[in-house]
CSV table of C-alpha atoms in Angstrom, one decimal:
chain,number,residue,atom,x,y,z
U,15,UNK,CA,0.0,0.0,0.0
U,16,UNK,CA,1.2,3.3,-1.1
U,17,UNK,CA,1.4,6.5,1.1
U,18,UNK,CA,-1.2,9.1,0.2
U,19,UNK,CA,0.3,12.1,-1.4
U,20,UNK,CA,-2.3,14.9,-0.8
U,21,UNK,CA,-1.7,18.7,-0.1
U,22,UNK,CA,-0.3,18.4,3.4
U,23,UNK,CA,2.2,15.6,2.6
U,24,UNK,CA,3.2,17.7,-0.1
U,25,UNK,CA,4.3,20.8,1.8
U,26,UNK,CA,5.8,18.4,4.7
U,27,UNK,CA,7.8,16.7,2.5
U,28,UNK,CA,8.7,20.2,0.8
U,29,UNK,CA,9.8,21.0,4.4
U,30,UNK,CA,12.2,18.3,4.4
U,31,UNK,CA,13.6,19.2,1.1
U,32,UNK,CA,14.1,22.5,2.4
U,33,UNK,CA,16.8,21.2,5.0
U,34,UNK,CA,20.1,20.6,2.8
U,35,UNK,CA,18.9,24.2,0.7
U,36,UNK,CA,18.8,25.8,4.3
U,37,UNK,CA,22.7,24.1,5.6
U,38,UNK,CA,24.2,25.5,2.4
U,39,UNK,CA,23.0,29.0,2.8
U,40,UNK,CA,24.0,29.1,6.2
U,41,UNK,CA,27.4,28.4,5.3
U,42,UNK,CA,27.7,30.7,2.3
U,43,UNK,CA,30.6,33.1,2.5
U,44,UNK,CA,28.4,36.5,2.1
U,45,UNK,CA,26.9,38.9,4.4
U,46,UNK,CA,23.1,38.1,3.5
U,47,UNK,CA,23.5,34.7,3.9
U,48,UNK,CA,22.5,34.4,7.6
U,49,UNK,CA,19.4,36.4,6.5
U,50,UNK,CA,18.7,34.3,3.7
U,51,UNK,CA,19.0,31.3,5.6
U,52,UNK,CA,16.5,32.6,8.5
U,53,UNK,CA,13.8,33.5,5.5
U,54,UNK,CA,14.2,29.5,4.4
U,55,UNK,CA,13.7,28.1,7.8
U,56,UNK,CA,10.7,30.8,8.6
U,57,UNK,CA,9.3,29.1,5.0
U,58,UNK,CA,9.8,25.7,6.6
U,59,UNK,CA,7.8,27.2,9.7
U,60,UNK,CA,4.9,28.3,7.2
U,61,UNK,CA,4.4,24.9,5.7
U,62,UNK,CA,4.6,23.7,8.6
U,63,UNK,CA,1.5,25.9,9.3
U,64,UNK,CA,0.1,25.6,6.1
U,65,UNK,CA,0.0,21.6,6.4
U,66,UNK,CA,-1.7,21.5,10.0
U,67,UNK,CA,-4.6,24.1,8.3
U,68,UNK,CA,-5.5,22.4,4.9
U,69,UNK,CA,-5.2,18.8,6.6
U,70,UNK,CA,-7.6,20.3,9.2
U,71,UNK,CA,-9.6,22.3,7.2
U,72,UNK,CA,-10.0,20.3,4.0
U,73,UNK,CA,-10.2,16.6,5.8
U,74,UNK,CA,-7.0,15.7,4.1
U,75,UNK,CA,-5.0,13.5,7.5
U,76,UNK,CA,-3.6,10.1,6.8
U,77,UNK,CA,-1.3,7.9,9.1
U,78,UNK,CA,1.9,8.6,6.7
U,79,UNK,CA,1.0,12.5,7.2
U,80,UNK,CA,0.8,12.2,10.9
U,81,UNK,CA,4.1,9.8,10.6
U,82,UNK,CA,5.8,12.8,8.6
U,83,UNK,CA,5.2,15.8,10.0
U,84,UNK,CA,7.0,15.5,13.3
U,85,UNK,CA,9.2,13.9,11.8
U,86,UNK,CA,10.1,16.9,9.6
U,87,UNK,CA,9.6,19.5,12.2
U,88,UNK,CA,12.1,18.0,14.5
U,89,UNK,CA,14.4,17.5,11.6
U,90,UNK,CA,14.6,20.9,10.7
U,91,UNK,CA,15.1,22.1,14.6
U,92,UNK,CA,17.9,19.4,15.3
U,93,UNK,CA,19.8,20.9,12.0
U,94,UNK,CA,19.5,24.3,13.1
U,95,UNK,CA,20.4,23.9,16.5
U,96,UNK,CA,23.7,22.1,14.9
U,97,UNK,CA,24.8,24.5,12.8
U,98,UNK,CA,24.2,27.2,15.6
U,99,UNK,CA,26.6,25.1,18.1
U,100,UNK,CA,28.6,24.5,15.7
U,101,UNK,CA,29.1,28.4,15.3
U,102,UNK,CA,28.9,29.5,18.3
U,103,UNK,CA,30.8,27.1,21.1
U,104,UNK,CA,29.2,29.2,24.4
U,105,UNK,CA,28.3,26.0,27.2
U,106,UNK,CA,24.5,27.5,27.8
U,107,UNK,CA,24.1,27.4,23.9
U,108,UNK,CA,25.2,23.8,23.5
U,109,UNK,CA,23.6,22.4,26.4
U,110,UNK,CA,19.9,24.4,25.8
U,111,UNK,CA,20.7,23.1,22.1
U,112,UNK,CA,21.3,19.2,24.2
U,113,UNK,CA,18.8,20.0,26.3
U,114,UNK,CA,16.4,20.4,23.2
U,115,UNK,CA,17.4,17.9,21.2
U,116,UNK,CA,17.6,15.4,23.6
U,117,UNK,CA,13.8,16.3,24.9
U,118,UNK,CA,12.8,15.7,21.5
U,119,UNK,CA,14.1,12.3,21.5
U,120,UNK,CA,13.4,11.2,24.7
U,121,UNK,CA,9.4,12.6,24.0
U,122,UNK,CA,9.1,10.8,20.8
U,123,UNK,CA,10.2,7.2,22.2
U,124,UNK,CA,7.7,7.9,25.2
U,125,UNK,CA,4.6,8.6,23.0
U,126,UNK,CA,5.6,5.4,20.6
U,127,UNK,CA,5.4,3.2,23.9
U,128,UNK,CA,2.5,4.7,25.0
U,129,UNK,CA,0.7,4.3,21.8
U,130,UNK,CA,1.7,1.1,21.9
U,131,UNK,CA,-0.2,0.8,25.0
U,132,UNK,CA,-2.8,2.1,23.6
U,133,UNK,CA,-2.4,5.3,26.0
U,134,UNK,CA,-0.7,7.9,23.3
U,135,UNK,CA,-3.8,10.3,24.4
U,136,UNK,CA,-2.3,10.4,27.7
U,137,UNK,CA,0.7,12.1,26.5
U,138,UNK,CA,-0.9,14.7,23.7
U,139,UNK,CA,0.7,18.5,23.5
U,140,UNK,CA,0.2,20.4,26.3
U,141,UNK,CA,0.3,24.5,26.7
U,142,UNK,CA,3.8,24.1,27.4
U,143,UNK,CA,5.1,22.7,25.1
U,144,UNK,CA,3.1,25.1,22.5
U,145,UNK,CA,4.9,27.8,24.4
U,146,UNK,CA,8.3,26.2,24.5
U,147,UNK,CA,7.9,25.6,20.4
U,148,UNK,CA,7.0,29.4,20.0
U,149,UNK,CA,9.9,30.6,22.0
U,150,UNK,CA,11.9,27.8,20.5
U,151,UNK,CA,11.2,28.8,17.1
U,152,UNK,CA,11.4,32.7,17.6
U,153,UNK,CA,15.0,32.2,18.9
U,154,UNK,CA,16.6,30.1,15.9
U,155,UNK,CA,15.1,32.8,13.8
U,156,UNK,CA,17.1,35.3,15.3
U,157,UNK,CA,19.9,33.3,15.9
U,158,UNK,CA,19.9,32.4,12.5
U,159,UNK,CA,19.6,35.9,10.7
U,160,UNK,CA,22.5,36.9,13.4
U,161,UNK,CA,22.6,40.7,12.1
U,162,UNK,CA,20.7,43.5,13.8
U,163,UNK,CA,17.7,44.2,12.6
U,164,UNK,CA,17.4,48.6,12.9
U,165,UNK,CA,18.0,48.8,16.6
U,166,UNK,CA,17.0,45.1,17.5
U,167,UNK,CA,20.1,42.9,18.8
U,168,UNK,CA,18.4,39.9,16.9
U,169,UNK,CA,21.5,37.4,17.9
U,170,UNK,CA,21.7,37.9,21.8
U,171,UNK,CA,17.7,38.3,22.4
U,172,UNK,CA,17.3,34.9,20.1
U,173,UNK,CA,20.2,33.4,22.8
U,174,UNK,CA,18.3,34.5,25.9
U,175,UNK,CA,14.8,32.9,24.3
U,176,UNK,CA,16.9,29.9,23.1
U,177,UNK,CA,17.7,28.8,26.8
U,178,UNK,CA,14.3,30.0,27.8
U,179,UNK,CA,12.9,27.7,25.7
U,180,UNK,CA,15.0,24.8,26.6
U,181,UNK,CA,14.1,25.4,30.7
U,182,UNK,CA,10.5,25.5,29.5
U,183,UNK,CA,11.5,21.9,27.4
U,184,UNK,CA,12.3,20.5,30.4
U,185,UNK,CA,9.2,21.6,32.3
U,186,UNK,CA,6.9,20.1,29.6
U,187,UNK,CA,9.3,16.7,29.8
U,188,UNK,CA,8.2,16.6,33.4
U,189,UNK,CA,4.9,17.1,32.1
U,190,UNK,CA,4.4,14.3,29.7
U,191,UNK,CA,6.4,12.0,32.4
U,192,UNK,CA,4.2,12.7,35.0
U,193,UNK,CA,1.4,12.0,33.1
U,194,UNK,CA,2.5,8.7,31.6
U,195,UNK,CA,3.7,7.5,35.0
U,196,UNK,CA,0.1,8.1,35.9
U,197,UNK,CA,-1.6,6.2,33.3
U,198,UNK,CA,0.8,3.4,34.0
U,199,UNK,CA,0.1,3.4,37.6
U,200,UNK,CA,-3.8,3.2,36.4
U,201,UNK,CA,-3.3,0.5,34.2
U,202,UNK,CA,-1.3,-1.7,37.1
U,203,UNK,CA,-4.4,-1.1,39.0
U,204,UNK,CA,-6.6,-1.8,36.6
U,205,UNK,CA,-4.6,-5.0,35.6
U,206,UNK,CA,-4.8,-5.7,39.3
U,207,UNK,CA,-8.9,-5.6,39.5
U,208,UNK,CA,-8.8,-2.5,42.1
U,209,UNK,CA,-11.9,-0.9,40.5
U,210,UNK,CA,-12.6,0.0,37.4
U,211,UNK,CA,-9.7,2.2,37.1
U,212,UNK,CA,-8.7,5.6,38.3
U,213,UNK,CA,-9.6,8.9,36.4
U,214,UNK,CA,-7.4,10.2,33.6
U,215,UNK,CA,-5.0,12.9,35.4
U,216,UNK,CA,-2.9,14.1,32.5
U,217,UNK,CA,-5.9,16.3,31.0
């Protein structure tokens, strides 16, 4: 069986194209090529947008979609948190850039279990983590465009929000733990015949 290629797929996918265009122009030896790499990942950011809306708004979702897209979007952070370590060796940038990274990966193996559990509901997004991905985002656009914009001292203001957004990663890692330890703990107790099963607590 062949994966469904409809609108959304297409943009994700275009977002993971994106990727090798994005490490070139970082690395290009002229002044506008931080800028220009910033405007390619903010594109990635649209379609990321864009594929969420029409797969919501024109009933176009299928399991390789929802496969893809996270997939992509943590794809595209990983790279530009590498190429931002790799050009600027600070400690609280590479270990908000770990801390980040590693969140992601941790995250993703927890919600595979779960769902394998049949419990993936248990660990959905929470306000959190839409925060930490707004803060997250807004500070590799800075960081990536690196030159002031007018008065604005895009690079440092994009490094303050960058480690913001990693302490606020590892609140809404506590978050998702806490919640599947809780299902777990309701699932030994159901297994066990105490009741008929305790509340869900993650909501």
């Amino acid at each position: 069986m062949k994966p469904e290629l409809n609108l959304p797929t297409v943009l994700t996918l275009i977002r993971i194209a994106l990727i090798p265009l994005f490490v070139v122009v970082f690395f290009l030896p002229f002044w506008w090529a931080r800028p220009a790499a910033a405007i390619i990942f903010s594109l990635a950011g649209i379609t990321d947008w864009l594929d969420g809306y029409y797969a919501r708004k024109l009933g176009l979702t299928s399991s390789f979609g929802a496969f893809l897209d996270p997939v992509a979007d943590k794809l595209m952070v990983a790279v530009a948190l590498v190429l931002i370590v790799q050009t600027d060796h600070r400690l609280i940038i590479s270990l908000s850039a770990a801390v980040i990274i590693g969140r992601e990966i941790a995250i993703s193996a927890l919600r595979e279990w779960m769902a394998e559990l049949g419990r993936r509901h248990h660990v959905a997004v929470t306000g959190v983590a839409k925060l930490k991905t707004i803060f997250q985002i807004t500070a590799l656009i800075m960081m990536i465009f690196k030159l002031d914009l007018w008065i604005l001292p895009m690079y440092p203001l994009g490094s303050a929000l960058l480690v913001l957004a990693a302490a606020l990663t590892l609140w809404s890692m506590f978050i998702y733990l806490k919640a599947a330890w809780e299902s777990l703990e309701d699932m030994e107790r159901e297994a066990a015949g105490n009741g008929p099963g305790a509340l869900d607590r993650s909501e």
